[in-house]
Short mmCIF file of C-alpha atoms (C1' of nucleotides) in Angstrom, two decimals:
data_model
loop_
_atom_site.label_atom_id
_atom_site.label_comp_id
_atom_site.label_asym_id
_atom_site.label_seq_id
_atom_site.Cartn_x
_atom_site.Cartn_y
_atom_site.Cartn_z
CA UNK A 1 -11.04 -17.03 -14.35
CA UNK A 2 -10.87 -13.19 -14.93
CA UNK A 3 -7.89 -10.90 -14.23
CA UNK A 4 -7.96 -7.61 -14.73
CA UNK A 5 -5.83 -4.77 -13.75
CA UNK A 6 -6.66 -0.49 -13.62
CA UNK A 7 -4.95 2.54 -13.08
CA UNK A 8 -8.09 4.08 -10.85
CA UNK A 9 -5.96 7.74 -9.90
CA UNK A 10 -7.15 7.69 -6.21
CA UNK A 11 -9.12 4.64 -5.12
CA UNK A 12 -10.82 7.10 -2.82
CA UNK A 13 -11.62 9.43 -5.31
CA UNK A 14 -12.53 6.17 -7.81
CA UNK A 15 -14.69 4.25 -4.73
CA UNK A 16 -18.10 5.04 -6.51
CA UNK A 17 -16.75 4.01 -10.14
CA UNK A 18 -14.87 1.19 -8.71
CA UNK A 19 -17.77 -0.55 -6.47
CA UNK A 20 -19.27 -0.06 -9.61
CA UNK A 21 -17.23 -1.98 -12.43
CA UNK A 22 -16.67 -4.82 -9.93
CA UNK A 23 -20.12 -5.54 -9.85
CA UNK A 24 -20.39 -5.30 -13.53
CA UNK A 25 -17.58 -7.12 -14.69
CA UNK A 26 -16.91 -9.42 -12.02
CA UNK A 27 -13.43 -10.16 -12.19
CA UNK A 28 -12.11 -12.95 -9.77
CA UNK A 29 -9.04 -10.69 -8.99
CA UNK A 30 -8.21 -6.92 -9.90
CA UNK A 31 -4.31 -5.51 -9.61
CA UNK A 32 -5.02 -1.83 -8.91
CA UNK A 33 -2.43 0.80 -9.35
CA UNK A 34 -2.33 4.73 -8.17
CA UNK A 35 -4.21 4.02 -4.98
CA UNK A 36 -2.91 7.31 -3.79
CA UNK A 37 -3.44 6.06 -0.59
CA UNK A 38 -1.43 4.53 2.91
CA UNK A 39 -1.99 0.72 3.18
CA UNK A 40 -4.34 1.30 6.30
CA UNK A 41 -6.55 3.74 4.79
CA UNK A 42 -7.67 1.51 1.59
CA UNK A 43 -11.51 0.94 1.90
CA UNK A 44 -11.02 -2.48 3.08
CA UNK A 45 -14.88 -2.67 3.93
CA UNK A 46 -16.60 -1.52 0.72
CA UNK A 47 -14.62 -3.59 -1.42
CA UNK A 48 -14.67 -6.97 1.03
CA UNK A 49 -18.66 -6.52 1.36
CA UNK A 50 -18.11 -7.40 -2.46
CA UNK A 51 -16.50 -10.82 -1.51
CA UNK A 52 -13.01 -9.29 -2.46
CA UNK A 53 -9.69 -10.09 -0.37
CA UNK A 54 -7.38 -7.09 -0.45
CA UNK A 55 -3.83 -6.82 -0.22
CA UNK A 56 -2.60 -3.17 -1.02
CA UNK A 57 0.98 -1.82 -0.55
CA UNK A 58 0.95 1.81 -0.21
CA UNK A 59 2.37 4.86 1.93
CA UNK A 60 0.15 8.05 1.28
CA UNK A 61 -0.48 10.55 -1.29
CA UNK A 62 1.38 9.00 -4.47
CA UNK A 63 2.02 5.27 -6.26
CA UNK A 64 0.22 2.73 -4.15
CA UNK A 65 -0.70 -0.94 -5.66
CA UNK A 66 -2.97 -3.72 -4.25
CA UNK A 67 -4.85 -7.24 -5.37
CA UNK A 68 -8.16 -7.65 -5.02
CA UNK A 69 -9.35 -11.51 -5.01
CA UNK A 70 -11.97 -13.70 -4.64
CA UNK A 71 -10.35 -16.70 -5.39
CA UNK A 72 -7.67 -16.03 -2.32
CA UNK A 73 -4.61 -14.30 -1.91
CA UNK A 74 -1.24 -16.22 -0.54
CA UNK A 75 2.54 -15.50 -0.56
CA UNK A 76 2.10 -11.63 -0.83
CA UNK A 77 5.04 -10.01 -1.70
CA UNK A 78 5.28 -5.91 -1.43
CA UNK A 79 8.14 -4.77 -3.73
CA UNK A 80 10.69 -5.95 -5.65
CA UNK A 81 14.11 -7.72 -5.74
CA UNK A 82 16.61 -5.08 -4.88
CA UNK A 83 14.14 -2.37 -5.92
CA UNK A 84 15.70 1.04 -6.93
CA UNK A 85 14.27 3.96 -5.04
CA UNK A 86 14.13 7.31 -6.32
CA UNK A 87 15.90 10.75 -4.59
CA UNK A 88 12.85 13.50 -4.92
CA UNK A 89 13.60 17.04 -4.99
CA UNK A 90 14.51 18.69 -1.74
CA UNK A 91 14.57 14.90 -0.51
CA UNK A 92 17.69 13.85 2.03
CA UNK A 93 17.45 9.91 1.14
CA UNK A 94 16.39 7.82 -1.76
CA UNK A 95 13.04 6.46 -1.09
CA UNK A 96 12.04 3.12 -2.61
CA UNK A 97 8.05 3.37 -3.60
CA UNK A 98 5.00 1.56 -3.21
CA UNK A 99 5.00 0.16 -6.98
CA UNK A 100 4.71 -3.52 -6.88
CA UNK A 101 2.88 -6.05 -5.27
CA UNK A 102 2.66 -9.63 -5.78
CA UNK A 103 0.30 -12.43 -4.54
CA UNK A 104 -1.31 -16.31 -5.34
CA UNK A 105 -4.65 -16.07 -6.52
CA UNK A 106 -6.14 -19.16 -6.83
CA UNK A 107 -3.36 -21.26 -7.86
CA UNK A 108 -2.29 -18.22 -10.47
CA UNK A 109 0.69 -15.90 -9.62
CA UNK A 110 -0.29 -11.74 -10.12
CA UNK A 111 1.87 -8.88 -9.74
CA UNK A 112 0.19 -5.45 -9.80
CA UNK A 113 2.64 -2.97 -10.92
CA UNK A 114 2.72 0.83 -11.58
CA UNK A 115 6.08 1.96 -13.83
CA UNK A 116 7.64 5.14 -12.94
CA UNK A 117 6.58 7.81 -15.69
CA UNK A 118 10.11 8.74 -16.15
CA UNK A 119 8.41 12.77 -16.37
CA UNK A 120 11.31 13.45 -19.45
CA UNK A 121 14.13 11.62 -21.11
CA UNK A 122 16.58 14.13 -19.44
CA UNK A 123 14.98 13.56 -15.56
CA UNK A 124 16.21 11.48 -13.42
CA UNK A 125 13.18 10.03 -12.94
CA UNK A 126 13.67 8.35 -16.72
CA UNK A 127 17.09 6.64 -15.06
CA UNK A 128 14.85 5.39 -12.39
CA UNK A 129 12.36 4.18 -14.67
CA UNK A 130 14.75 1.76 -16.44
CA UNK A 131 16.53 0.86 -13.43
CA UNK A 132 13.42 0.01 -11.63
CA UNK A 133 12.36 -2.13 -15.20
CA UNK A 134 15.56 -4.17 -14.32
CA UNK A 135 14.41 -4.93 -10.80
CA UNK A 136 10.63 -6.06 -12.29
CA UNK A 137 12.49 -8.16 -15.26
CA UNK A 138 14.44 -9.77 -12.18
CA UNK A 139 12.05 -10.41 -9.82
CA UNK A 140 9.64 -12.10 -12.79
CA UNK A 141 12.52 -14.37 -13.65
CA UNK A 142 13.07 -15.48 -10.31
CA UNK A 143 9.26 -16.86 -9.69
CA UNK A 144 7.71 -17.40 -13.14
CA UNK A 145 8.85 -21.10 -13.17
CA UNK A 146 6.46 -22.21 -10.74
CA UNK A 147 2.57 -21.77 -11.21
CA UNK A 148 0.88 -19.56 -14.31
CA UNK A 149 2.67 -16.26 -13.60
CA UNK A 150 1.52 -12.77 -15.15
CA UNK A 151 2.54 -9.01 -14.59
CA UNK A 152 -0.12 -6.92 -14.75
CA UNK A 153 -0.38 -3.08 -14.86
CA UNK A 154 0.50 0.77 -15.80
CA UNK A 155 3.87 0.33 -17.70
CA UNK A 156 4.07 3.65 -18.70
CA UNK A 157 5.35 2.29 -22.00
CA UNK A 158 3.33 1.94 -25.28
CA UNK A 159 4.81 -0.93 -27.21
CA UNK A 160 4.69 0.51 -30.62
CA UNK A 161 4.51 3.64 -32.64
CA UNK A 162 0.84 2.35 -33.53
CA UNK A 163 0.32 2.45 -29.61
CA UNK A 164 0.48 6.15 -29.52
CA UNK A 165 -2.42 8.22 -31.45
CA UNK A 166 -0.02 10.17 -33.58
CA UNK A 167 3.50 9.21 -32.99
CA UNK A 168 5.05 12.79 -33.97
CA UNK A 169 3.45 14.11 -31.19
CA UNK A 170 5.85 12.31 -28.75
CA UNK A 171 9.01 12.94 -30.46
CA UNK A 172 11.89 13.08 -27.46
CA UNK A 173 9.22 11.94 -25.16
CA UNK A 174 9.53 9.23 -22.64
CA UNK A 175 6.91 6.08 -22.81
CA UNK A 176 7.82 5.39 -26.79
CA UNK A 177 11.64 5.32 -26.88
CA UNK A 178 13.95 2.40 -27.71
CA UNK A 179 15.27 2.21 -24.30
CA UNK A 180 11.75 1.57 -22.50
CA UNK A 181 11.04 -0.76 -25.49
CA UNK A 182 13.96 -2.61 -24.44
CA UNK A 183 12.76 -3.27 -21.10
CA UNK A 184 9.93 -5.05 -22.67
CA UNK A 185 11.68 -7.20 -25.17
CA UNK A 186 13.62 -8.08 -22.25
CA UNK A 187 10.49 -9.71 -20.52
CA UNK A 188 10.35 -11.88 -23.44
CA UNK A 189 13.74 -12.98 -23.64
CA UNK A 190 12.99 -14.88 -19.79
CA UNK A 191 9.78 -15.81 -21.13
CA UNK A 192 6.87 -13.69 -20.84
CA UNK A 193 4.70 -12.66 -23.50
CA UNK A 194 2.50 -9.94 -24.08
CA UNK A 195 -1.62 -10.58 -23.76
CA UNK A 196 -3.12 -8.55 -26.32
CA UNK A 197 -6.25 -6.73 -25.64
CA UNK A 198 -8.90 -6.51 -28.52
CA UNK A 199 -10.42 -3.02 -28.74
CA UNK A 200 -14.43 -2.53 -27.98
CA UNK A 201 -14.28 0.33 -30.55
CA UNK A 202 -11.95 1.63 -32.88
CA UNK A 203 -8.73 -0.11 -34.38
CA UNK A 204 -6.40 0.43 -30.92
CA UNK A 205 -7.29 -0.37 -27.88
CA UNK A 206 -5.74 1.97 -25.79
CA UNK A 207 -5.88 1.97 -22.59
CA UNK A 208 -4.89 6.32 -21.13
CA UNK A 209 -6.05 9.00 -22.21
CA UNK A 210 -5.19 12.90 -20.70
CA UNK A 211 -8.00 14.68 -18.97
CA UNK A 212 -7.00 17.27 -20.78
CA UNK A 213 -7.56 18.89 -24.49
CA UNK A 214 -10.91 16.60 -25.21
CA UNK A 215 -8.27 13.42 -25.40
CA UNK A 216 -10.57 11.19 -24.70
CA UNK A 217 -13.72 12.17 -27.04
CA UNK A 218 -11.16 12.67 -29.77
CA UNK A 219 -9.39 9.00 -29.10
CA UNK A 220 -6.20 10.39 -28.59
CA UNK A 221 -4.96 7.76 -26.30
CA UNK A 222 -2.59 5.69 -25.70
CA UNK A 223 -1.89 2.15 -24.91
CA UNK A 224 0.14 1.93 -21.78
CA UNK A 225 -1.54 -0.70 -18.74
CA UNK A 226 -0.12 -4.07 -20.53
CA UNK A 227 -0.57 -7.81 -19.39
CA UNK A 228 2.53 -10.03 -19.68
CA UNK A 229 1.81 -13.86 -18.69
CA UNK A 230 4.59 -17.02 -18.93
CA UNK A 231 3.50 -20.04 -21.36
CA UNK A 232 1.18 -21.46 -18.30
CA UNK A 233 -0.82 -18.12 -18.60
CA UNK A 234 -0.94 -17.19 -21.95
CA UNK A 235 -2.20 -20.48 -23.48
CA UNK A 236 -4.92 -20.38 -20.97
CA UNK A 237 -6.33 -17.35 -22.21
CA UNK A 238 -9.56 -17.32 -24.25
CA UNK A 239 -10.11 -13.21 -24.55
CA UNK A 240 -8.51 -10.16 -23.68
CA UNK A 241 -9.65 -6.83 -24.05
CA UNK A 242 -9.93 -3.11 -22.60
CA UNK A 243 -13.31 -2.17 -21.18
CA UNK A 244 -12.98 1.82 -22.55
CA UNK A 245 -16.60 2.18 -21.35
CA UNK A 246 -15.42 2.53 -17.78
CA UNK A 247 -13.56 5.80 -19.07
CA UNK A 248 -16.45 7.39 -19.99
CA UNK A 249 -18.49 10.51 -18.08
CA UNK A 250 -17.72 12.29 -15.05
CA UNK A 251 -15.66 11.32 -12.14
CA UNK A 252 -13.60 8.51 -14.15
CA UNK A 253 -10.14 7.47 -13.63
CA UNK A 254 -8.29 8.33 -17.29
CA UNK A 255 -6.64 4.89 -17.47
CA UNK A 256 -9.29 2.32 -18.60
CA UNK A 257 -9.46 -1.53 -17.18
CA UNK A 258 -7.66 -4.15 -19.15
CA UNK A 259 -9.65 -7.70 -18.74
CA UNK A 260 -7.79 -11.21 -19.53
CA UNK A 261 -10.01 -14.31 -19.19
CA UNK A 262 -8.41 -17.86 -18.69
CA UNK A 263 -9.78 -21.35 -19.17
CA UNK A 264 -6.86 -23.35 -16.20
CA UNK A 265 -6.76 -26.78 -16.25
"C1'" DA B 1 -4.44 27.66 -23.77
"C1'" DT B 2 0.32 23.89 -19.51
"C1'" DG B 3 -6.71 23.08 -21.58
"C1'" DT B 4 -7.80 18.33 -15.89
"C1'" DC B 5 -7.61 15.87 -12.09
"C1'" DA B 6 -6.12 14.41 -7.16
"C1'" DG B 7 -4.12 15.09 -2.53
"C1'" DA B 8 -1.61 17.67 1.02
"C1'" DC B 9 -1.17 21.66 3.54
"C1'" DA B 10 -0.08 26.26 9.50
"C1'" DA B 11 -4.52 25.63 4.14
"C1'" DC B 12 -10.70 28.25 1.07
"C1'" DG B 13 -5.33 28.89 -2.92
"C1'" DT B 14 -1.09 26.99 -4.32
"C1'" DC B 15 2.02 23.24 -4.83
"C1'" DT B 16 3.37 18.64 -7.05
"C1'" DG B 17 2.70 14.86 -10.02
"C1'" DA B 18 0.57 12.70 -13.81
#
DNA sequence: ATGTCAGACAACGTCTGA
């Protein structure tokens, strides 16, 4: 079975490139993240003419997640256990966001999940970031007993200082401090581990790079959409890695697809 | 060079977010 999981920035903007890469790389299901699009308005056609189930969880112009599946797709779950929301600017009420989404694909439990960027260390919207961390850490111990179980998606965390192009640059920055890393460790200590990639060229295989400043012809990325599976998952994997190719030309998202395949009893 | 995208909006340019 392959499982992959990509930040496509719009999946209206990313239709062409996305049709695309499915029919490429064929993956039996696909956690998508930054739809940037309301749940009714995800192009349920183009992608089921590709033999894809869909379940999406999404409210309009920002966040938005969804699974794509060939191999079926039960027991969806949109959001997370006692999910923080986040108070926007000029906002009356805390909103909670379309960020998670879980479902059964063929006998293997996926969540597709896009991390709040946390914007800067000083921003509230770092304070959400950890707090909503919590809720994900919580939610995945409450159902990984049961089935393989993996967490799939834009963490908006790079693991190490290696995970960064040049790690001075992001002094003070969110996505690198201790705090963040934290949150990951923390997914290991209730027993997920991470599913490392292998690069198709160079030594890192990251997995974002900026539209801006030539990041991406330069390879200054950075390694931020992460795979975490429980024992069941993990020692069914036979290759990981991130498919950089797809960030390539025009009219690309700037996150790249990460691919895990599994041999399940 | 805060350098590029994407989407929404009383809207063909400016804003927000990444």
């Amino acid at each position: 079975m392959r499982i992959a999981s990509w930040n496509v920035n719009s999946v209206g903007a990313r239709l062409p490139k996305l049709v695309d890469w499915l029919g490429t790389a064929e993956p039996d299901v696909l956690c998508l993240q930054e739809l940037k699009c309301a749940e009714d308005a995800f192009p349920y056609d183009e992608i089921g003419a590709l033999g894809y189930e869909v379940a999406a969880h999404g409210t309009g112009r920002w966040n938005g997640v969804a699974v794509l599946s060939k191999v079926g797709i039960e027991d969806v779950r949109r959001g997370l256990l006692d999910e923080p929301g986040f108070l926007a600017d000029g906002a009356m009420f805390e909103a909670v966001e379309p960020r998670a989404i879980g479902a059964t694909c063929g006998g293997v439990r996926v969540w597709s999940v896009y991390v709040p960027n946390g914007r800067d260390i000083t921003h509230a919207h770092y304070a959400y970031k950890l707090r909503w961390l919590d809720a994900l850490r919580a939610t995945a111990a409450e159902e990984l007993a049961e089935l393989p179980f993996a967490v799939l998606g834009d963490f908006n965390i790079a693991p190490t200082d290696a995970d960064v192009w040049d790690i001075a640059e992001f002094a003070g920055c969110t996505h690198v401090t201790e705090e963040e890393r934290k949150a990951l460790t923390a997914l290991g200590e209730i027993g997920l581990a991470e599913v490392l990639p292998r690069a198709l060229k160079y030594d890192v295989p990251f997995t974002y790079w900026d539209y801006r400043a030539l990041r991406f012809p330069n390879n200054q990325g950075m390694r931020i959409d992460l795979a975490y599976g429980n024992e069941r998952f993990t020692a069914a994997v036979t290759d990981a890695y991130v498919d950089r190719n797809a960030r390539k030309g025009k009219g690309t998202s700037d996150h790249a697809p990460v691919v895990v395949d599994l041999d399940l009893p």
